[in-house]
Coordinates of C-alpha atoms and ligand atoms in Angstrom, one line a residue:
M18 CA 0.0 0.0 0.0
S19 CA 1.3 3.5 -0.8
S20 CA 2.2 5.8 2.0
D21 CA 0.3 9.1 2.5
S22 CA 3.1 11.2 1.0
T23 CA 3.4 9.2 -2.2
T24 CA -0.4 9.3 -2.4
A25 CA -0.3 13.1 -2.0
S26 CA 2.5 13.5 -4.6
T27 CA 0.6 11.3 -7.1
A28 CA -2.6 13.2 -6.5
A29 CA -0.8 16.6 -7.1
F30 CA 0.9 15.2 -10.2
V31 CA -2.3 13.8 -11.7
E32 CA -4.3 17.0 -11.0
Q33 CA -1.9 19.2 -12.8
L34 CA -1.9 16.8 -15.8
L35 CA -5.7 16.5 -15.8
A36 CA -6.0 20.3 -15.9
R37 CA -4.0 20.4 -19.1
M38 CA -5.9 17.6 -21.0
T39 CA -8.7 18.1 -23.4
L40 CA -11.8 15.9 -23.4
E41 CA -10.4 14.0 -26.4
Q42 CA -7.2 13.3 -24.5
K43 CA -9.1 12.1 -21.5
V44 CA -11.3 9.7 -23.4
G45 CA -8.3 8.4 -25.3
Q46 CA -6.7 7.3 -22.0
M47 CA -9.8 5.2 -21.3
L48 CA -9.3 3.0 -24.4
Q49 CA -7.3 -0.2 -24.8
P50 CA -7.4 -1.5 -28.3
E51 CA -5.8 -4.8 -29.4
R52 CA -2.4 -4.4 -31.1
M53 CA -3.6 -5.7 -34.4
A54 CA -6.2 -3.0 -34.6
I55 CA -4.1 0.1 -33.9
T56 CA -0.8 1.6 -35.2
P57 CA 1.6 3.8 -33.2
D58 CA 0.4 6.8 -35.2
E59 CA -3.1 6.2 -34.2
V60 CA -2.0 5.9 -30.5
A61 CA -0.4 9.3 -30.8
R62 CA -3.3 10.9 -32.7
H63 CA -6.0 9.6 -30.3
H64 CA -4.1 9.8 -27.0
I65 CA -4.7 6.1 -26.4
G66 CA -4.0 5.0 -22.8
S67 CA -3.2 1.4 -23.3
V68 CA -2.8 -1.4 -25.9
L69 CA -3.0 -5.1 -25.4
S70 CA -2.2 -8.5 -26.9
G71 CA -5.2 -10.8 -26.8
G72 CA -4.4 -14.5 -26.2
G73 CA -1.8 -15.5 -28.8
S74 CA -1.4 -12.1 -30.4
A75 CA 2.3 -11.5 -30.9
P76 CA 4.4 -9.2 -33.0
G77 CA 7.0 -10.3 -35.7
A78 CA 8.6 -13.6 -35.0
N79 CA 7.3 -13.5 -31.4
L80 CA 10.7 -13.1 -29.8
P81 CA 11.6 -10.7 -27.0
A82 CA 13.3 -8.3 -29.5
D83 CA 10.0 -8.1 -31.6
W84 CA 8.0 -7.3 -28.4
I85 CA 10.5 -4.6 -27.3
A86 CA 10.5 -3.0 -30.7
M87 CA 6.6 -3.0 -30.8
N88 CA 6.3 -1.5 -27.3
D89 CA 9.0 1.0 -28.0
A90 CA 7.1 2.3 -31.0
Y91 CA 3.8 2.5 -29.1
W92 CA 5.5 4.2 -26.2
A93 CA 7.3 6.7 -28.4
A94 CA 4.0 7.5 -30.1
S95 CA 2.3 8.1 -26.7
M96 CA 5.2 10.4 -25.6
R97 CA 5.2 12.6 -28.8
D98 CA 5.6 16.2 -27.6
E99 CA 3.5 18.2 -30.0
P100 CA 1.7 21.4 -29.5
G101 CA -1.7 20.8 -27.8
R102 CA -0.8 17.3 -26.8
V103 CA 0.1 16.1 -23.3
P104 CA 2.6 13.2 -23.5
I105 CA 1.4 10.3 -21.3
P106 CA 3.3 7.0 -21.4
L107 CA 1.3 4.1 -22.7
L108 CA 0.7 0.9 -20.7
Y109 CA 0.9 -2.4 -22.6
G110 CA -1.0 -5.4 -21.2
V111 CA -0.8 -9.2 -21.8
D112 CA -2.2 -12.4 -20.3
A113 CA 0.9 -13.7 -18.5
V114 CA -1.3 -16.1 -16.6
H115 CA 1.1 -19.1 -16.2
G116 CA 4.3 -17.4 -17.1
H117 CA 4.6 -15.1 -20.1
G118 CA 2.8 -17.7 -22.2
N119 CA 2.3 -15.7 -25.3
V120 CA 6.0 -15.5 -26.1
L121 CA 8.2 -18.2 -27.7
G122 CA 10.8 -19.5 -25.3
A123 CA 9.2 -18.3 -22.1
T124 CA 9.1 -20.4 -18.9
I125 CA 5.6 -21.9 -18.7
F126 CA 4.5 -22.6 -15.1
P127 CA 1.7 -25.1 -14.2
H128 CA -1.8 -23.6 -14.6
N129 CA -3.3 -22.3 -11.4
I130 CA -5.2 -25.5 -10.6
G131 CA -1.8 -27.3 -10.2
L132 CA -0.5 -24.5 -8.1
G133 CA -3.5 -25.0 -5.8
A134 CA -2.4 -28.6 -5.3
A135 CA 1.0 -27.3 -4.2
R136 CA -0.4 -25.4 -1.1
D137 CA 2.6 -23.2 -1.2
P138 CA 2.1 -19.4 -1.0
D139 CA 5.9 -18.7 -1.1
L140 CA 6.2 -20.6 -4.4
I141 CA 3.4 -18.4 -5.8
E142 CA 5.3 -15.3 -4.9
R143 CA 8.5 -16.6 -6.6
I144 CA 6.5 -17.6 -9.7
A145 CA 4.9 -14.2 -9.9
Q146 CA 8.4 -12.5 -9.5
I147 CA 9.9 -14.6 -12.3
T148 CA 6.9 -14.0 -14.5
A149 CA 7.4 -10.3 -13.9
R150 CA 11.0 -10.5 -15.1
E151 CA 10.1 -12.4 -18.3
V152 CA 7.3 -9.9 -19.0
L153 CA 9.7 -7.0 -18.4
A154 CA 12.2 -8.6 -20.7
T155 CA 9.7 -8.0 -23.5
G156 CA 9.1 -4.3 -22.6
V157 CA 5.6 -5.1 -21.3
E158 CA 4.3 -3.5 -18.0
W159 CA 1.0 -5.0 -17.2
T160 CA -0.4 -8.6 -16.9
F161 CA -4.0 -9.7 -16.6
A162 CA -3.3 -11.9 -13.6
P163 CA -4.0 -13.3 -11.0
T164 CA -7.3 -15.0 -11.7
L165 CA -9.0 -15.2 -8.4
A166 CA -11.9 -17.2 -9.6
V167 CA -13.3 -19.8 -7.2
A168 CA -14.5 -22.4 -9.7
R169 CA -17.5 -24.2 -8.3
H170 CA -18.3 -26.4 -11.3
L171 CA -16.0 -28.7 -13.2
Y172 CA -17.9 -28.1 -16.4
W173 CA -16.4 -24.7 -16.6
G174 CA -13.8 -24.4 -19.3
R175 CA -11.8 -22.1 -17.1
T176 CA -11.6 -24.4 -14.1
Y177 CA -7.8 -24.7 -14.6
E178 CA -7.4 -20.9 -14.2
S179 CA -8.8 -21.3 -10.6
F180 CA -6.4 -22.2 -7.8
S181 CA -9.1 -24.0 -6.0
E182 CA -12.8 -24.5 -5.3
D183 CA -11.9 -23.5 -1.8
T184 CA -12.1 -19.7 -1.2
A185 CA -9.6 -19.8 1.6
L186 CA -6.9 -21.4 -0.6
V187 CA -7.5 -18.9 -3.4
A188 CA -7.4 -16.1 -0.9
S189 CA -4.1 -17.4 0.6
Y190 CA -2.4 -17.0 -2.9
A191 CA -3.8 -13.5 -3.7
A192 CA -1.4 -11.4 -1.8
P193 CA 1.8 -13.4 -2.5
F194 CA 1.0 -13.2 -6.2
V195 CA 0.4 -9.4 -6.1
R196 CA 3.6 -8.9 -4.0
G197 CA 5.6 -11.1 -6.4
M198 CA 4.3 -9.3 -9.5
Q199 CA 4.1 -5.7 -8.3
G200 CA 7.0 -5.7 -5.7
D201 CA 7.9 -2.2 -4.7
L202 CA 6.5 -0.8 -8.0
G203 CA 10.1 -0.2 -9.1
E204 CA 11.9 -1.3 -12.2
D205 CA 11.5 -5.0 -11.3
S206 CA 7.7 -4.7 -11.1
V207 CA 4.8 -5.4 -13.3
I208 CA 1.3 -4.2 -12.7
A209 CA -1.1 -7.0 -11.7
C210 CA -4.8 -7.3 -12.5
A211 CA -7.2 -9.3 -10.2
K212 CA -9.9 -10.9 -12.3
H213 CA -12.7 -11.4 -13.1
W214 CA -14.9 -9.2 -10.8
V215 CA -16.9 -11.1 -9.7
G216 CA -18.5 -14.5 -9.4
D217 CA -17.0 -15.9 -12.6
G218 CA -16.5 -19.3 -11.0
G219 CA -20.0 -19.6 -9.8
T220 CA -22.1 -19.7 -12.9
T221 CA -25.0 -22.2 -13.3
D222 CA -23.7 -25.5 -14.8
G223 CA -20.2 -23.9 -15.0
R224 CA -21.2 -22.1 -18.2
D225 CA -18.5 -19.7 -19.3
Q226 CA -19.8 -16.1 -19.2
G227 CA -23.0 -17.5 -17.7
N228 CA -25.2 -16.4 -14.7
T229 CA -24.1 -16.7 -11.1
V230 CA -27.3 -17.1 -9.0
L231 CA -26.5 -16.4 -5.4
P232 CA -27.6 -14.2 -2.5
E233 CA -25.2 -11.4 -1.9
S234 CA -23.9 -12.9 1.4
E235 CA -22.8 -16.0 -0.6
L236 CA -21.3 -14.0 -3.4
E237 CA -19.2 -12.2 -0.8
R238 CA -18.2 -15.2 1.2
V239 CA -17.3 -17.4 -1.7
H240 CA -16.3 -15.2 -4.6
M241 CA -15.3 -11.8 -3.3
A242 CA -13.3 -12.9 -0.3
P243 CA -10.0 -13.6 -2.3
Y244 CA -10.0 -10.0 -3.6
L245 CA -9.6 -8.6 -0.1
P246 CA -6.0 -9.7 0.4
A247 CA -5.2 -8.7 -3.2
L248 CA -6.6 -5.2 -2.5
E249 CA -4.7 -5.1 0.8
A250 CA -1.5 -6.0 -1.1
G251 CA -2.2 -3.0 -3.3
V252 CA -3.2 -4.6 -6.6
L253 CA -3.4 -1.7 -9.1
T254 CA -6.0 -3.0 -11.5
V255 CA -9.1 -5.2 -11.5
M256 CA -10.9 -6.7 -14.6
A257 CA -14.7 -6.9 -14.8
S258 CA -16.2 -10.3 -15.5
F259 CA -18.2 -11.5 -18.4
N260 CA -20.6 -13.3 -16.1
S261 CA -23.9 -12.0 -14.7
W262 CA -24.9 -11.9 -11.1
N263 CA -28.6 -12.8 -10.6
G264 CA -29.3 -12.0 -14.2
V265 CA -27.4 -8.6 -14.3
K266 CA -24.1 -8.5 -16.3
C267 CA -21.1 -7.6 -14.1
H268 CA -19.9 -5.1 -16.8
G269 CA -23.0 -3.0 -16.3
N270 CA -23.4 -3.5 -12.5
R271 CA -22.8 -0.1 -10.8
Y272 CA -23.5 -1.6 -7.4
L273 CA -20.7 -4.2 -7.7
I274 CA -18.1 -2.1 -9.5
T275 CA -18.6 1.3 -7.9
E276 CA -20.4 0.8 -4.6
V277 CA -18.8 -2.4 -3.5
L278 CA -15.4 -2.5 -5.1
K279 CA -14.5 1.1 -5.2
E280 CA -16.5 2.6 -2.3
R281 CA -16.9 -0.1 0.2
L282 CA -13.6 -2.0 -0.4
G283 CA -11.7 1.2 -1.1
F284 CA -10.2 0.1 -4.4
D285 CA -8.3 3.2 -5.8
G286 CA -6.8 1.6 -8.9
F287 CA -8.7 1.3 -12.1
V288 CA -11.2 -1.2 -13.5
V289 CA -10.7 -2.6 -17.0
S290 CA -13.4 -4.3 -19.0
D291 CA -12.9 -7.7 -20.3
W292 CA -12.5 -8.3 -24.1
D293 CA -15.4 -6.6 -25.8
G294 CA -17.3 -7.3 -22.6
V295 CA -19.2 -4.0 -22.9
D296 CA -20.8 -5.2 -26.2
Y297 CA -23.0 -7.7 -24.4
L298 CA -24.8 -5.1 -22.3
S299 CA -27.1 -4.0 -25.1
D300 CA -27.7 -4.4 -28.8
D301 CA -27.2 -0.7 -29.1
P302 CA -23.5 0.1 -28.7
A303 CA -24.2 3.6 -27.5
E304 CA -26.4 2.4 -24.7
A305 CA -23.9 -0.4 -23.8
L306 CA -21.1 2.0 -23.5
A307 CA -23.2 4.4 -21.4
I308 CA -24.2 1.6 -19.0
A309 CA -20.6 0.4 -18.6
T310 CA -19.0 3.8 -18.1
N311 CA -21.6 4.9 -15.6
A312 CA -21.3 1.5 -13.8
G313 CA -17.7 2.4 -13.1
I314 CA -15.6 0.8 -15.9
D315 CA -12.5 3.0 -16.3
M316 CA -10.8 1.5 -19.3
F317 CA -12.3 -0.4 -22.2
M318 CA -10.6 -3.4 -23.7
V319 CA -11.8 -3.4 -27.2
S320 CA -10.7 -5.7 -30.0
V321 CA -11.3 -3.5 -33.0
K322 CA -14.1 -1.1 -32.5
W323 CA -12.2 1.5 -30.5
R324 CA -12.9 4.4 -32.9
Q325 CA -16.6 3.9 -32.4
Y326 CA -16.1 3.8 -28.7
L327 CA -14.1 7.1 -28.8
D328 CA -16.9 8.8 -30.8
L329 CA -19.7 7.5 -28.6
L330 CA -18.0 8.4 -25.4
L331 CA -17.3 12.0 -26.6
Q332 CA -20.9 12.2 -27.6
H333 CA -22.1 10.9 -24.3
V334 CA -20.2 13.5 -22.4
R335 CA -21.4 16.3 -24.7
T336 CA -25.0 15.2 -24.3
G337 CA -24.7 14.6 -20.5
V338 CA -25.4 10.9 -20.7
V339 CA -22.1 10.3 -19.0
P340 CA -21.1 13.1 -16.5
M341 CA -17.8 14.8 -16.9
S342 CA -17.0 13.9 -13.3
R343 CA -17.2 10.2 -14.3
I344 CA -14.6 10.7 -17.1
D345 CA -12.4 12.7 -14.7
D346 CA -12.7 9.9 -12.1
A347 CA -11.7 7.2 -14.6
V348 CA -8.8 9.2 -16.0
R349 CA -7.6 10.2 -12.6
R350 CA -7.5 6.5 -11.7
I351 CA -5.6 5.5 -14.8
L352 CA -3.0 8.3 -14.5
S353 CA -2.6 7.5 -10.8
V354 CA -1.8 3.9 -11.5
K355 CA 0.7 5.0 -14.2
H356 CA 2.3 7.4 -11.8
R357 CA 2.4 5.1 -8.8
Y358 CA 4.0 2.5 -11.0
G359 CA 6.7 5.1 -12.0
L360 CA 5.8 4.9 -15.7
F361 CA 6.3 8.7 -16.1
D362 CA 9.9 8.4 -14.9
R363 CA 10.8 5.3 -16.9
P364 CA 12.9 5.4 -20.0
R365 CA 11.6 4.0 -23.3
P366 CA 11.0 0.2 -23.2
A367 CA 14.2 -0.6 -25.1
E368 CA 16.3 1.2 -22.5
R369 CA 14.7 -0.4 -19.4
K370 CA 16.7 -2.6 -17.1
W371 CA 15.1 -5.9 -18.0
S372 CA 14.9 -5.2 -21.7
Q373 CA 18.7 -5.6 -21.7
V374 CA 18.6 -9.0 -20.0
S375 CA 17.9 -12.2 -22.0
C376 CA 16.2 -13.9 -19.1
L377 CA 13.3 -15.5 -20.9
G378 CA 13.3 -19.2 -20.1
A379 CA 16.4 -18.8 -18.0
P380 CA 17.6 -22.0 -16.3
E381 CA 16.9 -20.6 -12.8
H382 CA 13.4 -19.7 -13.9
R383 CA 12.8 -23.2 -15.3
A384 CA 14.1 -24.7 -12.0
V385 CA 11.3 -23.0 -10.1
A386 CA 8.7 -24.2 -12.7
R387 CA 10.1 -27.7 -12.3
E388 CA 9.7 -27.4 -8.5
A389 CA 6.1 -26.2 -9.0
V390 CA 5.4 -29.3 -11.2
R391 CA 6.8 -31.6 -8.5
K392 CA 4.7 -30.0 -5.8
S393 CA 1.5 -30.0 -7.9
L394 CA 1.4 -33.8 -8.5
V395 CA -1.3 -35.6 -6.6
L396 CA -1.1 -39.4 -6.1
L397 CA -4.6 -40.9 -6.6
Q398 CA -3.8 -44.6 -6.5
N399 CA -0.6 -46.7 -5.8
E400 CA -1.4 -50.4 -5.7
G401 CA 1.3 -52.5 -4.3
E402 CA 3.5 -49.4 -3.9
I403 CA 4.5 -49.6 -7.5
L404 CA 5.6 -46.0 -7.2
P405 CA 8.3 -44.8 -6.9
L406 CA 9.8 -46.5 -9.9
S407 CA 13.3 -47.8 -10.1
R408 CA 15.6 -46.1 -12.6
S409 CA 16.8 -49.5 -13.8
A410 CA 13.3 -50.8 -14.4
R411 CA 12.5 -51.6 -18.1
I412 CA 10.0 -48.9 -18.9
L413 CA 7.6 -48.3 -21.7
V414 CA 6.2 -44.8 -22.1
A415 CA 2.9 -44.4 -24.0
G416 CA -0.2 -42.2 -24.4
K417 CA -0.9 -39.2 -26.5
N418 CA 0.2 -36.7 -23.9
A419 CA 3.6 -38.3 -23.2
D420 CA 5.7 -36.4 -25.7
N421 CA 3.6 -33.2 -26.2
R422 CA 4.8 -30.0 -24.6
G423 CA 1.9 -28.2 -26.2
H424 CA -0.7 -30.4 -24.5
Q425 CA 1.0 -30.3 -21.1
C426 CA 0.9 -26.5 -21.2
G427 CA -2.8 -26.2 -22.0
G428 CA -4.6 -23.1 -23.1
F429 CA -3.1 -19.6 -23.0
T430 CA 0.2 -20.9 -24.3
V431 CA 1.6 -19.4 -27.5
A432 CA -2.0 -19.4 -28.9
W433 CA -5.2 -18.5 -27.1
Q434 CA -6.4 -22.1 -27.3
G435 CA -2.9 -23.5 -26.7
T436 CA -0.9 -25.6 -29.1
S437 CA -0.1 -29.2 -29.9
G438 CA 3.3 -30.9 -30.3
N439 CA 6.7 -29.9 -29.1
Q440 CA 7.7 -27.4 -31.7
S441 CA 6.0 -24.2 -30.5
V442 CA 6.9 -24.6 -26.9
I443 CA 10.5 -23.8 -27.1
G444 CA 12.7 -25.1 -24.3
G445 CA 11.7 -27.2 -21.4
T446 CA 10.9 -30.9 -21.6
S447 CA 7.9 -33.1 -22.4
I448 CA 7.0 -35.6 -19.7
W449 CA 8.7 -38.3 -21.9
E450 CA 11.8 -36.2 -22.3
G451 CA 12.0 -35.9 -18.5
I452 CA 11.6 -39.6 -18.0
R453 CA 14.2 -40.4 -20.6
E454 CA 16.7 -38.2 -18.8
V455 CA 16.3 -40.2 -15.6
A456 CA 15.8 -43.6 -17.1
P457 CA 17.8 -43.7 -20.3
G458 CA 16.6 -47.2 -21.2
A459 CA 13.0 -46.1 -21.4
V460 CA 11.2 -46.6 -24.7
L461 CA 8.5 -44.4 -26.2
S462 CA 5.5 -45.9 -28.0
E463 CA 2.6 -43.5 -28.0
D464 CA 0.0 -46.0 -29.1
G465 CA 1.4 -48.7 -26.8
S466 CA 1.9 -51.1 -29.7
A467 CA 5.5 -51.8 -28.7
A468 CA 4.4 -53.1 -25.3
D469 CA 6.0 -56.5 -24.6
A470 CA 5.9 -58.2 -21.3
A471 CA 9.2 -59.9 -22.0
A472 CA 10.8 -56.5 -22.5
H473 CA 8.9 -54.1 -20.1
D474 CA 8.4 -54.2 -16.4
V475 CA 6.1 -51.3 -16.2
A476 CA 4.4 -48.8 -18.5
I477 CA 3.9 -45.1 -17.9
V478 CA 0.8 -44.0 -19.8
V479 CA 0.3 -40.2 -20.1
I480 CA -3.3 -39.4 -21.0
G481 CA -6.0 -36.8 -20.6
E482 CA -7.3 -33.6 -22.2
T483 CA -6.0 -31.6 -25.1
P484 CA -5.7 -27.8 -24.8
Y485 CA -8.6 -25.4 -24.7
A486 CA -9.4 -22.0 -23.2
E487 CA -12.5 -20.3 -21.9
G488 CA -15.9 -21.3 -23.3
M489 CA -14.2 -23.8 -25.7
G490 CA -13.4 -25.9 -22.6
D491 CA -16.9 -26.0 -21.3
I492 CA -18.6 -29.3 -20.9
R493 CA -22.2 -28.9 -22.0
P494 CA -24.7 -30.3 -24.6
P495 CA -24.1 -29.0 -28.1
G496 CA -26.5 -26.2 -29.1
L497 CA -26.3 -24.5 -25.7
A498 CA -23.2 -22.4 -26.6
P499 CA -23.1 -18.9 -25.2
L500 CA -21.9 -16.0 -27.1
G501 CA -18.2 -15.8 -26.4
S502 CA -15.2 -13.6 -27.0
S503 CA -12.7 -14.5 -29.6
P504 CA -9.3 -12.9 -30.4
A505 CA -10.5 -12.2 -34.0
G506 CA -12.8 -9.8 -32.4
Q507 CA -16.0 -11.3 -33.5
P508 CA -18.3 -12.8 -30.9
A509 CA -18.6 -16.5 -31.9
Q510 CA -20.8 -19.4 -31.0
L511 CA -18.3 -21.6 -29.2
S512 CA -18.5 -25.3 -29.5
P513 CA -18.0 -27.1 -26.1
Y514 CA -15.0 -29.3 -25.3
G515 CA -17.3 -32.3 -24.7
E516 CA -20.6 -33.4 -23.2
T517 CA -19.3 -35.4 -20.3
L518 CA -16.6 -35.4 -17.6
E519 CA -16.2 -39.2 -18.0
L520 CA -12.7 -39.7 -19.5
R521 CA -13.6 -43.0 -21.0
L522 CA -16.2 -41.2 -23.2
L523 CA -14.4 -38.0 -23.6
H524 CA -11.1 -39.6 -24.6
P525 CA -11.7 -43.3 -25.4
E526 CA -8.3 -43.5 -27.0
D527 CA -6.7 -43.3 -23.5
L528 CA -8.5 -46.3 -22.1
A529 CA -7.7 -48.2 -25.3
V530 CA -4.0 -47.7 -24.8
I531 CA -4.2 -48.6 -21.1
R532 CA -6.2 -51.7 -21.8
A533 CA -3.9 -52.9 -24.7
I534 CA -0.9 -52.6 -22.4
E535 CA -2.7 -54.2 -19.5
A536 CA -3.8 -57.1 -21.7
K537 CA -0.1 -57.9 -22.2
G538 CA 0.4 -58.2 -18.5
I539 CA 2.4 -55.0 -18.0
P540 CA 1.3 -52.9 -15.0
V541 CA 0.3 -49.4 -15.9
V542 CA 1.1 -46.1 -14.1
A543 CA -1.2 -43.5 -15.5
V544 CA -0.3 -39.8 -15.5
L545 CA -3.4 -37.6 -16.2
V546 CA -2.8 -34.2 -17.9
S547 CA -6.0 -32.2 -17.5
G548 CA -7.4 -28.9 -16.6
R549 CA -9.8 -30.4 -14.0
P550 CA -10.7 -33.6 -12.3
L551 CA -12.3 -36.0 -14.6
I552 CA -14.3 -39.2 -13.9
I553 CA -11.8 -41.9 -14.1
D554 CA -13.4 -44.9 -12.3
T555 CA -12.9 -47.2 -15.3
E556 CA -9.3 -46.1 -15.9
L557 CA -8.5 -46.6 -12.2
Q558 CA -9.6 -50.2 -12.5
H559 CA -7.2 -50.9 -15.2
T560 CA -4.1 -49.1 -13.8
A561 CA -1.9 -49.9 -10.8
A562 CA -1.0 -46.3 -10.1
F563 CA -2.7 -43.0 -11.1
V564 CA -1.2 -39.5 -10.8
A565 CA -3.0 -36.2 -11.5
A566 CA -0.5 -33.9 -13.1
W567 CA -2.9 -31.1 -14.1
L568 CA -1.4 -28.8 -16.8
P569 CA 2.2 -28.8 -15.7
G570 CA 3.6 -26.4 -18.3
S571 CA 7.0 -26.5 -20.0
E572 CA 9.0 -28.4 -17.3
G573 CA 7.8 -32.0 -17.8
Q574 CA 10.9 -33.2 -15.9
G575 CA 9.2 -32.3 -12.6
V576 CA 7.0 -35.4 -13.3
A577 CA 9.9 -37.7 -13.5
D578 CA 11.4 -36.2 -10.4
V579 CA 8.5 -37.6 -8.4
L580 CA 7.8 -40.8 -10.3
F581 CA 11.3 -42.0 -9.7
G582 CA 11.3 -41.0 -6.0
D583 CA 13.8 -38.2 -6.0
F584 CA 11.0 -36.2 -4.4
P585 CA 7.9 -37.4 -2.6
F586 CA 4.3 -36.8 -3.6
T587 CA 3.1 -33.9 -1.6
G588 CA 0.3 -32.3 -3.7
V589 CA -3.2 -32.2 -2.2
L590 CA -6.4 -32.0 -4.3
P591 CA -7.4 -28.4 -4.9
F592 CA -10.8 -29.6 -6.1
S593 CA -13.2 -32.4 -5.0
W594 CA -12.8 -35.3 -7.3
P595 CA -16.1 -36.9 -8.5
R596 CA -15.9 -40.6 -8.3
I597 CA -18.9 -41.4 -10.5
A598 CA -20.9 -39.7 -13.2
T599 CA -24.0 -38.1 -11.9
R600 CA -26.5 -35.4 -12.7
W601 CA -25.5 -32.0 -11.4
P602 CA -28.1 -30.6 -9.0
S603 CA -28.9 -27.7 -11.2
G604 CA -28.9 -28.9 -14.7
Y605 CA -28.6 -31.4 -17.5
G606 CA -27.2 -34.9 -17.0
L607 CA -23.9 -36.3 -18.1
Ligands
BGC12 C1 -10.5 -13.2 -21.1 C2 -9.6 -12.5 -20.1 C3 -8.3 -12.0 -20.8 C4 -8.7 -11.2 -22.0 C5 -7.5 -10.7 -22.8 C6 -10.6 -12.5 -22.4 O1 -11.2 -13.3 -23.4 O2 -11.7 -13.5 -20.5 O3 -9.3 -13.3 -19.0 O4 -7.5 -11.3 -19.9 O5 -9.4 -12.0 -22.9 O6 -6.8 -11.6 -23.5

């Protein structure tokens, strides 16, 4: 939290800036277009306050130098000192939600669900600190993390972004994450963003962007509680949520954004909307923007329609639909965050401390990611104490997720929906590559066809989900797709990931490989790569040991560390694990 004197100096600085700004300049600060939709010249001309990369949106060859060059150009445009223009440095935002996942060669940490299993707040702080360094190494200043969702339904495609179904566990990670990311707001710091305000994890049937039906006391107790330590730790930004609360969209909910978050909880940073989230408030864009601005959204994340937003907002102020005091409040908040973060004193991105350091994917960063993988593994079954394995055992490695760094990283890795294969996740090790390092005699046969009882003592079969993000990961009947956001900017009907949580139906190929190997008389150790607990009662019957590995990220070696007993299993389930398929109380069956 800032001291009284820094607060006073920020306030004085912001007031004198505000007094020099025209309405156009103020409104420009409130916009955050996507990089593909805006040039540096347009940033200068329209006084744009921020630009973002949507999931998977990257400049040039997607290397740190490309990012620095891009940010440098936007920054220089925002700082152009021309008559009648007040130079204000631009803020660039990305989703560094499990490491700086958009960028090739970054260290990819386990998704939040795995970190929840680790029960280690100190680890969270170190991960956030390392992520901040890698983000700074690309000239970026702001990340849309941490996600403080308390996922209450495994059907939700964003379950893996949630540390836990348990509010207390999510809350215990909020401050360490913010501290690790924002530090002392000096040159090693990145601005954090607690998201999504509020109730994103509580929607009926786990529908992404759906409706959370709860009395206020429950909303507070379950979903708001993790924000309190984040606010206490001084988180500078909060993102509004796509979901509704009791039928009212959060993006247009003045009570939740202004009265609760800003007034009651005293949040003095700024609130950013989610990707085109304002568009869903009304079929009439002018009305939608008026509702959102008056509800208390301070900055608008817009994929492409930022010019229309600019014009409409100016018009709203001129006609009195949005009071000037609301615009001043929003801009004051945005400028205060920029000042508190020290952005006005920082050199251009190319000349900043971490831009000079090639720390992306550094060995010491990967070592922490590997530690996180080890601590996230949960042992679900171990018949006859088959685990830990001996290094000298004759091992067959099989399963579609055995040698696939893309799959083990999940969504929000290089592309919004994640990637498949080893090629686009540069550096790190697949689970197979990690096993091979420890047990050089191990053999890979993805479909298990090489299984031979005379040649193999045990098989490690790596199974589970393939990558998805947001509504594309929902489990629901087809035809019930909600309108969703997409990086292309067009709301799209999203098809669900599947219609059931039963792994044998969702991914029958996994059981087929397990059974083929079992039929040859070789005991199977299953390693499940997944963004949520799945129903695995059948697979459990056909395996000797079963390990939940969640979405471990780029350092697959952490799995071998534990399978071979160099480290013990210490992970504890962050979510209840359903044993059998059942109807959910509120909705459709499985
Ligand atoms: C997601 C946010 C994310 C934003 C920017 C949205 O679709 O809901 O969590 O920060 O995109 O990529």
